[in-house]
Coordinates of C-alpha atoms in Angstrom, one line a residue:
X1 CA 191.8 90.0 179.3
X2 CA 192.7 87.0 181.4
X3 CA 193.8 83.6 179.7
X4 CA 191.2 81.1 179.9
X5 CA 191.8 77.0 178.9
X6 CA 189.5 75.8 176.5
X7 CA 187.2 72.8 178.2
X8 CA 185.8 72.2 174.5
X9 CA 189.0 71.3 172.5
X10 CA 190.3 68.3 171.1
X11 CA 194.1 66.7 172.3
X12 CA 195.5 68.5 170.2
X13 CA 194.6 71.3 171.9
X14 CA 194.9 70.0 175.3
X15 CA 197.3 72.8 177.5
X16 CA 196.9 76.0 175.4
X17 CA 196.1 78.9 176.1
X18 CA 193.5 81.3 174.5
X19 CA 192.4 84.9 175.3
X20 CA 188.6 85.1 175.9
X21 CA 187.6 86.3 172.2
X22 CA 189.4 83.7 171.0
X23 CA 187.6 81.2 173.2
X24 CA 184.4 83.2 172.4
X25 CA 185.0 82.1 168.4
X26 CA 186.3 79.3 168.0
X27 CA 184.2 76.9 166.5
X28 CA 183.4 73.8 168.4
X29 CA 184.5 70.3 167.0
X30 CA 180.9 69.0 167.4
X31 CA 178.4 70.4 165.3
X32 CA 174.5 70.0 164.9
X33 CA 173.0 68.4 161.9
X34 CA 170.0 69.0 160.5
X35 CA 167.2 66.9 159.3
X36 CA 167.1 66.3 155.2
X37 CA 164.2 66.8 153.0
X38 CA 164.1 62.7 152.3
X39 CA 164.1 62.6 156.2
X40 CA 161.5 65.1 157.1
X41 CA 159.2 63.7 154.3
X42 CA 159.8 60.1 156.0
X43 CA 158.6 61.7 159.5
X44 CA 155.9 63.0 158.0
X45 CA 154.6 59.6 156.1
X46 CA 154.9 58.0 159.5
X47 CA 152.9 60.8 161.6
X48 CA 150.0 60.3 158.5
X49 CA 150.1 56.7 158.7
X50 CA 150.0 56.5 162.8
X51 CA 146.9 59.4 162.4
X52 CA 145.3 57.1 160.0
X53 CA 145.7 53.8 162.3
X54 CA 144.5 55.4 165.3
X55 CA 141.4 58.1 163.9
X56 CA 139.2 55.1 163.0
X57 CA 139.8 54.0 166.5
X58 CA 139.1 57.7 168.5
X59 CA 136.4 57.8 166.3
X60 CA 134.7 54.4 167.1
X61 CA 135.6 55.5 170.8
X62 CA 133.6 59.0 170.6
X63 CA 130.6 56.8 168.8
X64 CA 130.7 54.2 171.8
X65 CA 130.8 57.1 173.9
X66 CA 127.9 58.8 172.4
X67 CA 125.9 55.8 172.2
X68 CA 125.7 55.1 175.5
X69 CA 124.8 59.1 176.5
X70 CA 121.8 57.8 174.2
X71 CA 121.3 54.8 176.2
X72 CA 121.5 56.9 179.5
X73 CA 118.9 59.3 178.3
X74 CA 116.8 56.1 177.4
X75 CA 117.1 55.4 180.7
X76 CA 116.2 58.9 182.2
X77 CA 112.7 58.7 180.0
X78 CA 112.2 55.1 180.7
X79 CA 112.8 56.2 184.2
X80 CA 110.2 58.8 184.1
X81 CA 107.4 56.1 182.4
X82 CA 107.8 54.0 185.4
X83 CA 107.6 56.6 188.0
X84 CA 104.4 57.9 185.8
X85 CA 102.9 54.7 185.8
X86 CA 103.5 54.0 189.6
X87 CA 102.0 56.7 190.4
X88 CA 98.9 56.6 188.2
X89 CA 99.0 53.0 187.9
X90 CA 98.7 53.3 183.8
X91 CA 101.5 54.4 181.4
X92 CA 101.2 58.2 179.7
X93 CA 98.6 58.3 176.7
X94 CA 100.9 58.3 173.2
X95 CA 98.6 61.9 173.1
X96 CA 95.8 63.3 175.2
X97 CA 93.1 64.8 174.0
X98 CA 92.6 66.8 177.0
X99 CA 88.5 65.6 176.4
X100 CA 88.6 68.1 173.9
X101 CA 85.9 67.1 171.3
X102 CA 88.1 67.8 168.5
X103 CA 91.8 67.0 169.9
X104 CA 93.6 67.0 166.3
X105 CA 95.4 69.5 167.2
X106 CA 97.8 71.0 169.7
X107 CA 97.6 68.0 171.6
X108 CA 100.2 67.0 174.1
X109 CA 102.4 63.7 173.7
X110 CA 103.9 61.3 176.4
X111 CA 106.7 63.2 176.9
X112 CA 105.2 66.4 178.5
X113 CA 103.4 64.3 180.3
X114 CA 106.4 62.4 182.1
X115 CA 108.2 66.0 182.9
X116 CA 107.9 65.8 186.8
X117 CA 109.4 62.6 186.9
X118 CA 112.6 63.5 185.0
X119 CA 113.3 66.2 187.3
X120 CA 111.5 68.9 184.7
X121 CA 108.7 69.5 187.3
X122 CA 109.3 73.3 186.7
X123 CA 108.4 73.0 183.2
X124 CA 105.4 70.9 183.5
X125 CA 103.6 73.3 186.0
X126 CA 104.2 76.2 183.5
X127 CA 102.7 74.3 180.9
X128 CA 100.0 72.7 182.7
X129 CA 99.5 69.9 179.9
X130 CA 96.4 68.6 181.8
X131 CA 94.3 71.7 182.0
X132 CA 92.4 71.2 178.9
X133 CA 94.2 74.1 176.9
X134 CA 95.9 73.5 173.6
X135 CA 99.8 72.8 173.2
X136 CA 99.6 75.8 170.6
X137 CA 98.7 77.9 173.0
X138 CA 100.4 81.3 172.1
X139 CA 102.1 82.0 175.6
X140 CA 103.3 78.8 176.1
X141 CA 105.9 79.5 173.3
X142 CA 108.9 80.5 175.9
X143 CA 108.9 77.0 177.5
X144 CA 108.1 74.7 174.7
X145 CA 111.0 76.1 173.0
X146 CA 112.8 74.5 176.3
X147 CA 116.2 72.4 175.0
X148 CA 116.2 69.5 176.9
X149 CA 119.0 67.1 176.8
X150 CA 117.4 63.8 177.7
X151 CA 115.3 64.0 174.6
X152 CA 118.0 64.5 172.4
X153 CA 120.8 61.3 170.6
X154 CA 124.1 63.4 170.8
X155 CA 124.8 61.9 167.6
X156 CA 122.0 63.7 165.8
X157 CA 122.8 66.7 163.6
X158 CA 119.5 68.7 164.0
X159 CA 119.0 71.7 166.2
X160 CA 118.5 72.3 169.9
X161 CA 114.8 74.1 168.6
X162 CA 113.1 73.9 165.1
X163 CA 110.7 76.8 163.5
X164 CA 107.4 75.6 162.2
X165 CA 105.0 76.8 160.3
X166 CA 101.5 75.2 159.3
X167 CA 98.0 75.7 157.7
X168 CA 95.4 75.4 160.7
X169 CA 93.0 72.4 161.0
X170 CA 90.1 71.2 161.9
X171 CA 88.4 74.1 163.6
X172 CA 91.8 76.4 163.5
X173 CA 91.9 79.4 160.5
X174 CA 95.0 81.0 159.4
X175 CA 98.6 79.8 159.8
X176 CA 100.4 79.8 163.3
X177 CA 104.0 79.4 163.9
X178 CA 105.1 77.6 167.1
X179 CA 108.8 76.9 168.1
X180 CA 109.9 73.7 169.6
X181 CA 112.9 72.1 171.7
X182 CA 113.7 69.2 169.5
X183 CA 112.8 65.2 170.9
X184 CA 115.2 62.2 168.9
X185 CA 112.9 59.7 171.0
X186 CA 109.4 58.1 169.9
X187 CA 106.6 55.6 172.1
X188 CA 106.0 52.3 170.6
X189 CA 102.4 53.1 168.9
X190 CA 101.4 49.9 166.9
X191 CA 103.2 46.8 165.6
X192 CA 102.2 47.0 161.8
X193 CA 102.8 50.2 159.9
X194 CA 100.1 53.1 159.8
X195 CA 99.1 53.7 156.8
X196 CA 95.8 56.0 157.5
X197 CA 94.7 57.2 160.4
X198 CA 96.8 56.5 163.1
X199 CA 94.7 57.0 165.9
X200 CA 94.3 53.4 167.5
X201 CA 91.4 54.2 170.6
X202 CA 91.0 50.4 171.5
X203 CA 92.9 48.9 173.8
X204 CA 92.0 45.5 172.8
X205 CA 93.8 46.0 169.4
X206 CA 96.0 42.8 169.6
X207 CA 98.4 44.5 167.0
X208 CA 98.8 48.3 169.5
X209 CA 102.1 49.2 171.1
X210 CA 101.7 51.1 174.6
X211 CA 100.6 54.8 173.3
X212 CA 98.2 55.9 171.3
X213 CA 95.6 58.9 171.7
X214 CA 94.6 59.1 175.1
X215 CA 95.6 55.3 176.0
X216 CA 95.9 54.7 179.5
X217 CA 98.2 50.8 179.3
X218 CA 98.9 49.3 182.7
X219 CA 101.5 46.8 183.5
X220 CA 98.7 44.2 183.1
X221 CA 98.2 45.2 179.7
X222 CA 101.6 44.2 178.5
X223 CA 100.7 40.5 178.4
X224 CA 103.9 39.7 176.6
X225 CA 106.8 40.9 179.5
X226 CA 107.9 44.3 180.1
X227 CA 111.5 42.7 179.7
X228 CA 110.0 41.8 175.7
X229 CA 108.2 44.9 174.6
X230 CA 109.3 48.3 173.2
X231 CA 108.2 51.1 175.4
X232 CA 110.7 53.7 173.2
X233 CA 113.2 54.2 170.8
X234 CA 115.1 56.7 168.7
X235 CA 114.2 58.7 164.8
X236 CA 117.3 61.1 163.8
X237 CA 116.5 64.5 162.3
X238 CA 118.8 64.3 159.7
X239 CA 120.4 61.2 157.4
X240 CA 124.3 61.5 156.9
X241 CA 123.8 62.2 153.1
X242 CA 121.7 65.3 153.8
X243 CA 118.7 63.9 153.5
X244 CA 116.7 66.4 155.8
X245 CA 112.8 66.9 157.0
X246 CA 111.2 69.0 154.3
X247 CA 107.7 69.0 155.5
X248 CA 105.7 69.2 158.7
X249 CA 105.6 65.9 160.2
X250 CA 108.6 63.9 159.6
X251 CA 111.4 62.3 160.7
X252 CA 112.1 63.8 164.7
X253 CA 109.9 66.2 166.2
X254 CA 109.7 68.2 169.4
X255 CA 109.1 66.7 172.6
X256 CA 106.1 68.2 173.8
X257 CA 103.6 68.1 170.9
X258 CA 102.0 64.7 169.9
X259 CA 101.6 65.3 166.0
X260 CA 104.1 66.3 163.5
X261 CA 104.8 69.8 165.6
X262 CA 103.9 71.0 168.5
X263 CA 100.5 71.9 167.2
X264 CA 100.7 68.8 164.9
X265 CA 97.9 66.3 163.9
X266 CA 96.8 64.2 167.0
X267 CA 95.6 61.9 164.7
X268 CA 98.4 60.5 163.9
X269 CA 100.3 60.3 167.3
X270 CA 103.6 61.5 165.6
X271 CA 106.9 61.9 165.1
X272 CA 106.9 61.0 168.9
X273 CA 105.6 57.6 168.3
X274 CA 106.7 54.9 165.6
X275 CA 105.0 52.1 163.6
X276 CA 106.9 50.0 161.7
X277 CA 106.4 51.2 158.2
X278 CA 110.1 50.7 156.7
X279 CA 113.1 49.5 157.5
X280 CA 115.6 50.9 159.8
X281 CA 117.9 53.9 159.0
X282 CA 116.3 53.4 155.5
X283 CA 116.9 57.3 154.3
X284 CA 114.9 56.6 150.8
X285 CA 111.6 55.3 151.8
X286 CA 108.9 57.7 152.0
X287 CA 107.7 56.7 155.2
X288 CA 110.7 56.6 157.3
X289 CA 109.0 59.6 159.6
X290 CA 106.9 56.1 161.1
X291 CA 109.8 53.9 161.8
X292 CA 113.2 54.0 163.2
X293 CA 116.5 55.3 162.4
X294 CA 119.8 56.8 164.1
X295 CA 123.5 58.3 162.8
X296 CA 124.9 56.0 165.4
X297 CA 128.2 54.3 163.8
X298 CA 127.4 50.9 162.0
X299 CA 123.8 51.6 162.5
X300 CA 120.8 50.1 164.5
X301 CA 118.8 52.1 167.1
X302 CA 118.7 51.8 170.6
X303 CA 115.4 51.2 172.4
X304 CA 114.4 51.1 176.2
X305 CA 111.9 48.1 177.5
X306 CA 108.9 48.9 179.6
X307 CA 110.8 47.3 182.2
X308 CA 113.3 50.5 181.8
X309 CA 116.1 47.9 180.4
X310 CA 118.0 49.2 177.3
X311 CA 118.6 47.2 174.4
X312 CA 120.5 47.8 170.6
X313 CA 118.1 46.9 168.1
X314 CA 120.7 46.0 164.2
X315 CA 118.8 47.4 160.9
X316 CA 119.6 43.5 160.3
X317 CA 116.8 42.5 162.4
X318 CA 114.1 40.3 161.3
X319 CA 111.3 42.7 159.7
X320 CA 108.1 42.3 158.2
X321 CA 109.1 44.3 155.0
X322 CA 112.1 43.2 152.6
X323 CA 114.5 45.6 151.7
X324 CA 112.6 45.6 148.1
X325 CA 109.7 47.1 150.2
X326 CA 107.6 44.8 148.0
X327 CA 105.8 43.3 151.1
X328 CA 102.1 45.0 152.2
X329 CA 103.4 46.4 155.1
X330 CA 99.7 45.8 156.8
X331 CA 100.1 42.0 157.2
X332 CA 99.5 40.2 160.1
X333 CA 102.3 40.5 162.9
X334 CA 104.6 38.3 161.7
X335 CA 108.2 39.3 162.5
X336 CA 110.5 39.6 165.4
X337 CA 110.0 43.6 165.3
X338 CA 106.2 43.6 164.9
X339 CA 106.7 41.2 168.2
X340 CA 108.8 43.6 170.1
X341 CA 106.7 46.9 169.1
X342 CA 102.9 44.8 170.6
X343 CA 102.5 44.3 173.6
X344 CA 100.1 41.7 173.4
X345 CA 100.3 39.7 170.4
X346 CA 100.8 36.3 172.1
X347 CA 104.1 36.3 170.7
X348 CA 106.8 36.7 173.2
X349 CA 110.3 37.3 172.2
X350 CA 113.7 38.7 173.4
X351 CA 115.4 41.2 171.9
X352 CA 117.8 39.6 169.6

């Protein structure tokens, strides 16, 4: 074996000579050093508090970032009332009857209506909403069970399609089950709450939003500004402390059927229209499946103007019922909500 000078020794060392398995074992004079437990644990506590600084701040940077996709889908539908309106010179009905004599159910809300105009125009022919025929219509199942991602907050927990089942009415016998692509976003129907029917017909009802059954509003109508009135905004499927729909009709619905369901009530225009009948994201009342509410972070709802401009609306806004809910929520409008939600109450504000 040849002789080989060691580059790794010390002075010492400096000139001798070593055969190659001597070289090969020597231990060098610099060794590693490993991290203690008191160390390692000190890592650790700073990685956990550097996680716990910047979470809160991911998080409210998803939130933002999922509030605006709501915004942008506002937008899209607010979009699609415009283009609606210019071409039939009147917004969608809240619900059509189809001049049906007895329209309470299976009747067809705004949002089928506008499906051409947000690039859906596939959809609509299939389910020919102004034939006359009923939303319940057994072989229209396939497409109303259609997902569609404009109609949904990406902040709400609920599924892409819901299962319903429901007693039939007036005229219908037996039950019928109808599956439908879940809708987060409601039409501005009247400016005090709904208790009762909720069918408002006359268009000279100084207290009615834009849609109702079979309502035709033109741009003329809206005597307080497009720029100040509430065309749509949003109702969550599901609260944050599990507080879930657990009966036909509340909270979000699907985006084709005017009542409760797809072959919902008519009558009362919903879940894909809103009165004011609590407050916002108010999970206790009993009533919330006619007002607002969102699992956006820090609250509020966002709404879209029937000028297509989109605005945040706080749960701190001013509101016609108290958070005691002691207040008869059919008084006269009288807040800045109510104002926002009519469209011609004489009372003209901005969104705050």
């Amino acid at each position: 074996m040849g002789q080989v000078v060691s580059r790794a020794s010390g002075d010492a060392d400096m000139g001798r000579r070593f055969s190659f398995a001597e070289w090969l074992i020597r231990p060098s004079p610099v060794r590693g050093r490993g991290f203690t437990l008191v160390e390692l644990l000190v890592v650790i506590a700073i990685i956990a508090t550097l996680i716990g600084l910047l979470l809160p701040a991911v998080q409210s940077a998803r939130g933002s970032a999922r509030r605006m996709q709501c915004m942008n889908n506002l937008r899209t539908l607010g979009q699609g009332l415009l283009s609606y309106e210019n071409s039939y010179k009147n917004f969608p009905p809240g619900a059509t009857s189809n001049g049906r004599s007895k329209p309470l159910t299976g009747a067809y809300s705004w949002a089928a209506l506008i499906l051409p105009f947000i690039e859906e125009s596939a959809l609509y022919a299939g389910l020919n909403p102004t034939s006359g025929g009923p939303a319940k219509d057994a072989t229209n199942q396939p497409l109303l069970r259609t997902a569609l991602k404009a109609f949904r907050c990406p902040e709400d927990r609920g599924p892409e399609t819901w299962d319903v089942s429901q007693t039939g009415k007036d005229g219908d016998s037996g039950e019928y089950i109808l599956n439908g692509g879940l809708s987060n976003y409601v039409a501005a129907h009247r400016a005090v709450a709904a208790f009762g029917s909720g069918v408002y017909t006359s268009g000279t009802d100084s207290k009615v939003g834009g849609f109702f059954l079979d309502s035709k509003t033109r741009m003329k109508d809206i005597s307080d500004g497009t720029t100040k009135s509430i065309a749509l905004s949003e109702r969550v499927w599901m609260y944050p402390a599990g507080y879930m729909q657990t009966s036909v009709g509340i909270y979000a619905g699907t985006w084709a059927g005017a009542g409760g369901t797809i072959n919902g009530d008519a009558s009362w225009v919903q879940p894909t229209s809103f009165a004011p009948a609590r407050l916002i994201n108010d999970p206790t009342a009993s009533r919330t499946h006619r007002s607002l509410s969102s699992l956006h972070l820090g609250g509020g709802v966002n709404a879209v103007a029937f000028d297509n401009s989109t605005r945040f609306i706080s749960d701190n806004i001013d509101h016609f019922i108290n958070p005691s809910g002691n207040k008869d929520p059919n008084d006269a409008v009288d807040s800045v909500l109510e104002y926002l939600i009519s469209i011609k109450d004489s009372n003209p504000v901005s969104f705050p």
